[in-house]
């Protein structure tokens, strides 16, 4: 028997609400989703929702904040264990791919719905994202033997390519997509990159 507040599948009502809201926000946009829509999708009543969240905006904050924190905490722990090393970068790439393929699309929602988030929360989320990008950048700089500016460009190229996958209308199964993304990441970081941004400029420019 499920415990109070938990479904028979072992998912709490709060988690079901967050998952349902994420699906609806991605599909229709925050402004076009009501609290009633979220409750109906999650199979809970209005009073049950308000036991966990103060408002629809509070749900949006949770939808984007918790996955970003999970990514950042993983990145911090990995850097703590392996430093800014190729091992760290391998783990960051694999974790980011898994997050995008298996997660709720939080980064896509965050990108689209920034104006709907409280300003103080936006500042905190941006700080977390900046720190996350910096951990990637430092690991890429070491792994690819490039300067930090080149490494930052590679970081954004890799993460943005992976982040675009929620918009992919799949003809391949998830494991095939995962394998392609991993090969792409390996190919990029193993390429013979110029050591500095200036060295990367095309001849004659």
mmCIF file of C-alpha atoms in Angstrom:
data_model
loop_
_atom_site.group_PDB
_atom_site.id
_atom_site.type_symbol
_atom_site.label_atom_id
_atom_site.label_comp_id
_atom_site.label_asym_id
_atom_site.label_seq_id
_atom_site.Cartn_x
_atom_site.Cartn_y
_atom_site.Cartn_z
ATOM 1 C CA UNK A 1 0.000 0.000 0.000
ATOM 2 C CA UNK A 2 1.267 3.463 -0.854
ATOM 3 C CA UNK A 3 2.042 5.737 2.072
ATOM 4 C CA UNK A 4 0.262 9.046 2.464
ATOM 5 C CA UNK A 5 1.361 11.496 -0.189
ATOM 6 C CA UNK A 6 2.887 8.757 -2.331
ATOM 7 C CA UNK A 7 1.448 6.959 -5.345
ATOM 8 C CA UNK A 8 1.427 3.198 -5.716
ATOM 9 C CA UNK A 9 4.418 3.570 -8.065
ATOM 10 C CA UNK A 10 6.409 5.176 -5.249
ATOM 11 C CA UNK A 11 6.322 8.705 -6.676
ATOM 12 C CA UNK A 12 5.372 11.436 -4.255
ATOM 13 C CA UNK A 13 2.571 13.833 -5.120
ATOM 14 C CA UNK A 14 5.105 16.655 -5.114
ATOM 15 C CA UNK A 15 7.297 14.854 -7.644
ATOM 16 C CA UNK A 16 4.290 14.044 -9.804
ATOM 17 C CA UNK A 17 3.259 17.697 -9.765
ATOM 18 C CA UNK A 18 6.750 18.831 -10.739
ATOM 19 C CA UNK A 19 6.999 16.303 -13.575
ATOM 20 C CA UNK A 20 3.549 17.127 -14.881
ATOM 21 C CA UNK A 21 4.222 20.864 -14.731
ATOM 22 C CA UNK A 22 7.516 20.440 -16.595
ATOM 23 C CA UNK A 23 5.813 18.502 -19.386
ATOM 24 C CA UNK A 24 3.083 21.121 -19.702
ATOM 25 C CA UNK A 25 5.457 24.102 -19.518
ATOM 26 C CA UNK A 26 7.625 22.603 -22.279
ATOM 27 C CA UNK A 27 4.672 21.764 -24.487
ATOM 28 C CA UNK A 28 2.557 24.909 -24.073
ATOM 29 C CA UNK A 29 4.599 27.585 -22.318
ATOM 30 C CA UNK A 30 4.252 28.768 -18.729
ATOM 31 C CA UNK A 31 1.670 31.475 -19.437
ATOM 32 C CA UNK A 32 -0.674 29.019 -21.168
ATOM 33 C CA UNK A 33 -0.693 26.439 -18.362
ATOM 34 C CA UNK A 34 -3.015 26.817 -15.378
ATOM 35 C CA UNK A 35 -2.845 25.329 -11.909
ATOM 36 C CA UNK A 36 -5.925 23.324 -12.856
ATOM 37 C CA UNK A 37 -4.075 21.890 -15.873
ATOM 38 C CA UNK A 38 -1.190 20.809 -13.656
ATOM 39 C CA UNK A 39 -3.493 19.211 -11.086
ATOM 40 C CA UNK A 40 -5.383 17.325 -13.788
ATOM 41 C CA UNK A 41 -2.183 16.036 -15.385
ATOM 42 C CA UNK A 42 -0.774 14.978 -12.013
ATOM 43 C CA UNK A 43 -4.030 13.446 -10.813
ATOM 44 C CA UNK A 44 -4.184 15.529 -7.638
ATOM 45 C CA UNK A 45 -6.577 18.107 -6.212
ATOM 46 C CA UNK A 46 -5.983 21.829 -5.843
ATOM 47 C CA UNK A 47 -5.637 21.653 -2.051
ATOM 48 C CA UNK A 48 -3.015 18.891 -2.460
ATOM 49 C CA UNK A 49 -0.995 21.141 -4.774
ATOM 50 C CA UNK A 50 -1.076 24.050 -2.336
ATOM 51 C CA UNK A 51 0.268 21.825 0.435
ATOM 52 C CA UNK A 52 3.512 21.668 -1.562
ATOM 53 C CA UNK A 53 3.629 24.940 -3.512
ATOM 54 C CA UNK A 54 2.517 28.504 -2.862
ATOM 55 C CA UNK A 55 1.684 29.296 -6.493
ATOM 56 C CA UNK A 56 2.199 28.335 -10.126
ATOM 57 C CA UNK A 57 5.341 30.483 -10.121
ATOM 58 C CA UNK A 58 6.642 28.486 -7.156
ATOM 59 C CA UNK A 59 6.200 25.314 -9.224
ATOM 60 C CA UNK A 60 8.122 26.895 -12.114
ATOM 61 C CA UNK A 61 10.999 27.764 -9.780
ATOM 62 C CA UNK A 62 11.145 24.157 -8.579
ATOM 63 C CA UNK A 63 10.950 22.771 -12.117
ATOM 64 C CA UNK A 64 14.063 24.689 -13.201
ATOM 65 C CA UNK A 65 15.970 25.023 -9.934
ATOM 66 C CA UNK A 66 16.216 21.438 -8.710
ATOM 67 C CA UNK A 67 17.707 19.906 -11.902
ATOM 68 C CA UNK A 68 20.199 22.762 -12.233
ATOM 69 C CA UNK A 69 21.308 22.172 -8.638
ATOM 70 C CA UNK A 70 21.678 18.461 -9.343
ATOM 71 C CA UNK A 71 23.952 19.228 -12.308
ATOM 72 C CA UNK A 72 26.003 21.700 -10.286
ATOM 73 C CA UNK A 73 26.363 19.411 -7.275
ATOM 74 C CA UNK A 74 27.536 16.583 -9.525
ATOM 75 C CA UNK A 75 30.049 18.914 -11.186
ATOM 76 C CA UNK A 76 31.368 20.148 -7.833
ATOM 77 C CA UNK A 77 31.748 16.631 -6.456
ATOM 78 C CA UNK A 78 33.464 15.417 -9.612
ATOM 79 C CA UNK A 79 35.934 18.304 -9.626
ATOM 80 C CA UNK A 80 36.602 17.749 -5.928
ATOM 81 C CA UNK A 81 37.525 14.131 -6.630
ATOM 82 C CA UNK A 82 39.339 14.403 -9.964
ATOM 83 C CA UNK A 83 40.328 18.069 -10.273
ATOM 84 C CA UNK A 84 40.130 19.827 -13.656
ATOM 85 C CA UNK A 85 41.097 16.704 -15.564
ATOM 86 C CA UNK A 86 40.064 14.569 -18.559
ATOM 87 C CA UNK A 87 38.309 12.238 -16.116
ATOM 88 C CA UNK A 88 36.229 15.129 -14.837
ATOM 89 C CA UNK A 89 35.332 16.180 -18.367
ATOM 90 C CA UNK A 90 34.318 12.635 -19.358
ATOM 91 C CA UNK A 91 32.005 12.435 -16.367
ATOM 92 C CA UNK A 92 30.566 15.913 -16.973
ATOM 93 C CA UNK A 93 29.786 15.079 -20.596
ATOM 94 C CA UNK A 94 28.162 11.746 -19.781
ATOM 95 C CA UNK A 95 26.119 13.229 -16.949
ATOM 96 C CA UNK A 96 24.927 16.171 -19.050
ATOM 97 C CA UNK A 97 23.883 13.860 -21.889
ATOM 98 C CA UNK A 98 21.998 11.609 -19.474
ATOM 99 C CA UNK A 99 20.368 14.622 -17.823
ATOM 100 C CA UNK A 100 19.077 15.976 -21.122
ATOM 101 C CA UNK A 101 17.826 12.627 -22.434
ATOM 102 C CA UNK A 102 16.315 11.363 -19.180
ATOM 103 C CA UNK A 103 15.337 14.599 -17.427
ATOM 104 C CA UNK A 104 12.425 17.023 -17.521
ATOM 105 C CA UNK A 105 13.851 19.605 -19.930
ATOM 106 C CA UNK A 106 14.603 22.067 -17.137
ATOM 107 C CA UNK A 107 17.314 23.923 -19.054
ATOM 108 C CA UNK A 108 15.015 24.465 -22.028
ATOM 109 C CA UNK A 109 12.247 25.735 -19.729
ATOM 110 C CA UNK A 110 14.722 27.972 -17.891
ATOM 111 C CA UNK A 111 15.878 29.487 -21.182
ATOM 112 C CA UNK A 112 12.339 30.155 -22.411
ATOM 113 C CA UNK A 113 10.666 31.293 -19.200
ATOM 114 C CA UNK A 114 13.220 33.598 -17.583
ATOM 115 C CA UNK A 115 10.849 36.567 -17.556
ATOM 116 C CA UNK A 116 8.351 34.551 -15.499
ATOM 117 C CA UNK A 117 10.836 33.817 -12.713
ATOM 118 C CA UNK A 118 11.336 36.090 -9.672
ATOM 119 C CA UNK A 119 14.330 38.383 -10.177
ATOM 120 C CA UNK A 120 16.113 37.226 -7.017
ATOM 121 C CA UNK A 121 15.736 33.606 -8.094
ATOM 122 C CA UNK A 122 16.969 34.421 -11.604
ATOM 123 C CA UNK A 123 20.141 35.896 -10.132
ATOM 124 C CA UNK A 124 20.759 32.766 -8.085
ATOM 125 C CA UNK A 125 20.095 30.451 -11.029
ATOM 126 C CA UNK A 126 22.440 32.438 -13.243
ATOM 127 C CA UNK A 127 25.197 32.235 -10.627
ATOM 128 C CA UNK A 128 24.751 28.483 -10.475
ATOM 129 C CA UNK A 129 24.883 28.193 -14.262
ATOM 130 C CA UNK A 130 28.007 30.365 -14.427
ATOM 131 C CA UNK A 131 29.733 28.132 -11.869
ATOM 132 C CA UNK A 132 28.672 25.007 -13.764
ATOM 133 C CA UNK A 133 30.036 26.392 -17.040
ATOM 134 C CA UNK A 134 33.272 27.369 -15.305
ATOM 135 C CA UNK A 135 33.873 23.824 -14.075
ATOM 136 C CA UNK A 136 33.397 22.562 -17.642
ATOM 137 C CA UNK A 137 35.649 25.310 -19.010
ATOM 138 C CA UNK A 138 38.531 24.561 -16.666
ATOM 139 C CA UNK A 139 38.345 20.837 -17.434
ATOM 140 C CA UNK A 140 38.250 21.457 -21.194
ATOM 141 C CA UNK A 141 41.224 23.832 -20.921
ATOM 142 C CA UNK A 142 43.298 21.071 -19.289
ATOM 143 C CA UNK A 143 42.027 18.231 -21.475
ATOM 144 C CA UNK A 144 42.392 20.079 -24.806
ATOM 145 C CA UNK A 145 45.459 22.133 -23.783
ATOM 146 C CA UNK A 146 43.820 25.418 -24.741
ATOM 147 C CA UNK A 147 43.365 28.786 -23.089
ATOM 148 C CA UNK A 148 40.263 29.542 -21.033
ATOM 149 C CA UNK A 149 38.571 31.621 -23.749
ATOM 150 C CA UNK A 150 38.898 28.811 -26.293
ATOM 151 C CA UNK A 151 37.738 26.355 -23.645
ATOM 152 C CA UNK A 152 34.692 28.529 -22.903
ATOM 153 C CA UNK A 153 33.699 28.521 -26.585
ATOM 154 C CA UNK A 154 34.019 24.728 -26.656
ATOM 155 C CA UNK A 155 31.976 24.464 -23.458
ATOM 156 C CA UNK A 156 29.082 26.424 -24.927
ATOM 157 C CA UNK A 157 29.309 24.540 -28.220
ATOM 158 C CA UNK A 158 29.118 21.166 -26.474
ATOM 159 C CA UNK A 159 26.466 21.966 -23.893
ATOM 160 C CA UNK A 160 24.228 23.851 -26.330
ATOM 161 C CA UNK A 161 24.395 20.979 -28.807
ATOM 162 C CA UNK A 162 23.349 18.564 -26.071
ATOM 163 C CA UNK A 163 20.698 20.966 -24.756
ATOM 164 C CA UNK A 164 19.007 21.090 -28.169
ATOM 165 C CA UNK A 165 18.012 17.409 -27.973
ATOM 166 C CA UNK A 166 14.629 17.917 -26.270
ATOM 167 C CA UNK A 167 13.495 19.533 -29.551
ATOM 168 C CA UNK A 168 14.598 16.511 -31.592
ATOM 169 C CA UNK A 169 11.674 14.501 -32.917
ATOM 170 C CA UNK A 170 13.270 11.120 -32.540
ATOM 171 C CA UNK A 171 13.509 8.549 -35.289
ATOM 172 C CA UNK A 172 16.262 6.869 -33.283
ATOM 173 C CA UNK A 173 15.813 5.358 -29.840
ATOM 174 C CA UNK A 174 17.280 7.030 -26.770
ATOM 175 C CA UNK A 175 20.346 4.785 -26.562
ATOM 176 C CA UNK A 176 21.260 5.458 -30.188
ATOM 177 C CA UNK A 177 20.989 9.200 -29.583
ATOM 178 C CA UNK A 178 23.056 8.849 -26.405
ATOM 179 C CA UNK A 179 25.793 7.011 -28.324
ATOM 180 C CA UNK A 180 25.865 9.661 -31.071
ATOM 181 C CA UNK A 181 26.118 12.489 -28.548
ATOM 182 C CA UNK A 182 28.923 10.771 -26.679
ATOM 183 C CA UNK A 183 30.839 10.216 -29.931
ATOM 184 C CA UNK A 184 30.317 13.866 -30.845
ATOM 185 C CA UNK A 185 31.690 15.018 -27.490
ATOM 186 C CA UNK A 186 34.727 12.759 -27.749
ATOM 187 C CA UNK A 187 35.449 13.905 -31.291
ATOM 188 C CA UNK A 188 35.336 17.558 -30.303
ATOM 189 C CA UNK A 189 37.560 17.288 -27.233
ATOM 190 C CA UNK A 190 40.068 15.008 -28.973
ATOM 191 C CA UNK A 191 40.514 17.353 -31.932
ATOM 192 C CA UNK A 192 43.784 19.207 -32.443
ATOM 193 C CA UNK A 193 42.725 22.631 -31.159
ATOM 194 C CA UNK A 194 44.926 25.751 -31.380
ATOM 195 C CA UNK A 195 46.176 26.724 -27.951
ATOM 196 C CA UNK A 196 44.737 30.257 -28.013
ATOM 197 C CA UNK A 197 41.821 32.163 -29.515
ATOM 198 C CA UNK A 198 44.254 34.161 -31.685
ATOM 199 C CA UNK A 199 45.739 30.956 -33.114
ATOM 200 C CA UNK A 200 42.250 29.737 -34.013
ATOM 201 C CA UNK A 201 41.513 32.622 -36.393
ATOM 202 C CA UNK A 202 41.350 31.620 -40.085
ATOM 203 C CA UNK A 203 44.372 32.546 -42.177
ATOM 204 C CA UNK A 204 44.221 36.109 -43.500
ATOM 205 C CA UNK A 205 41.919 37.421 -40.727
#
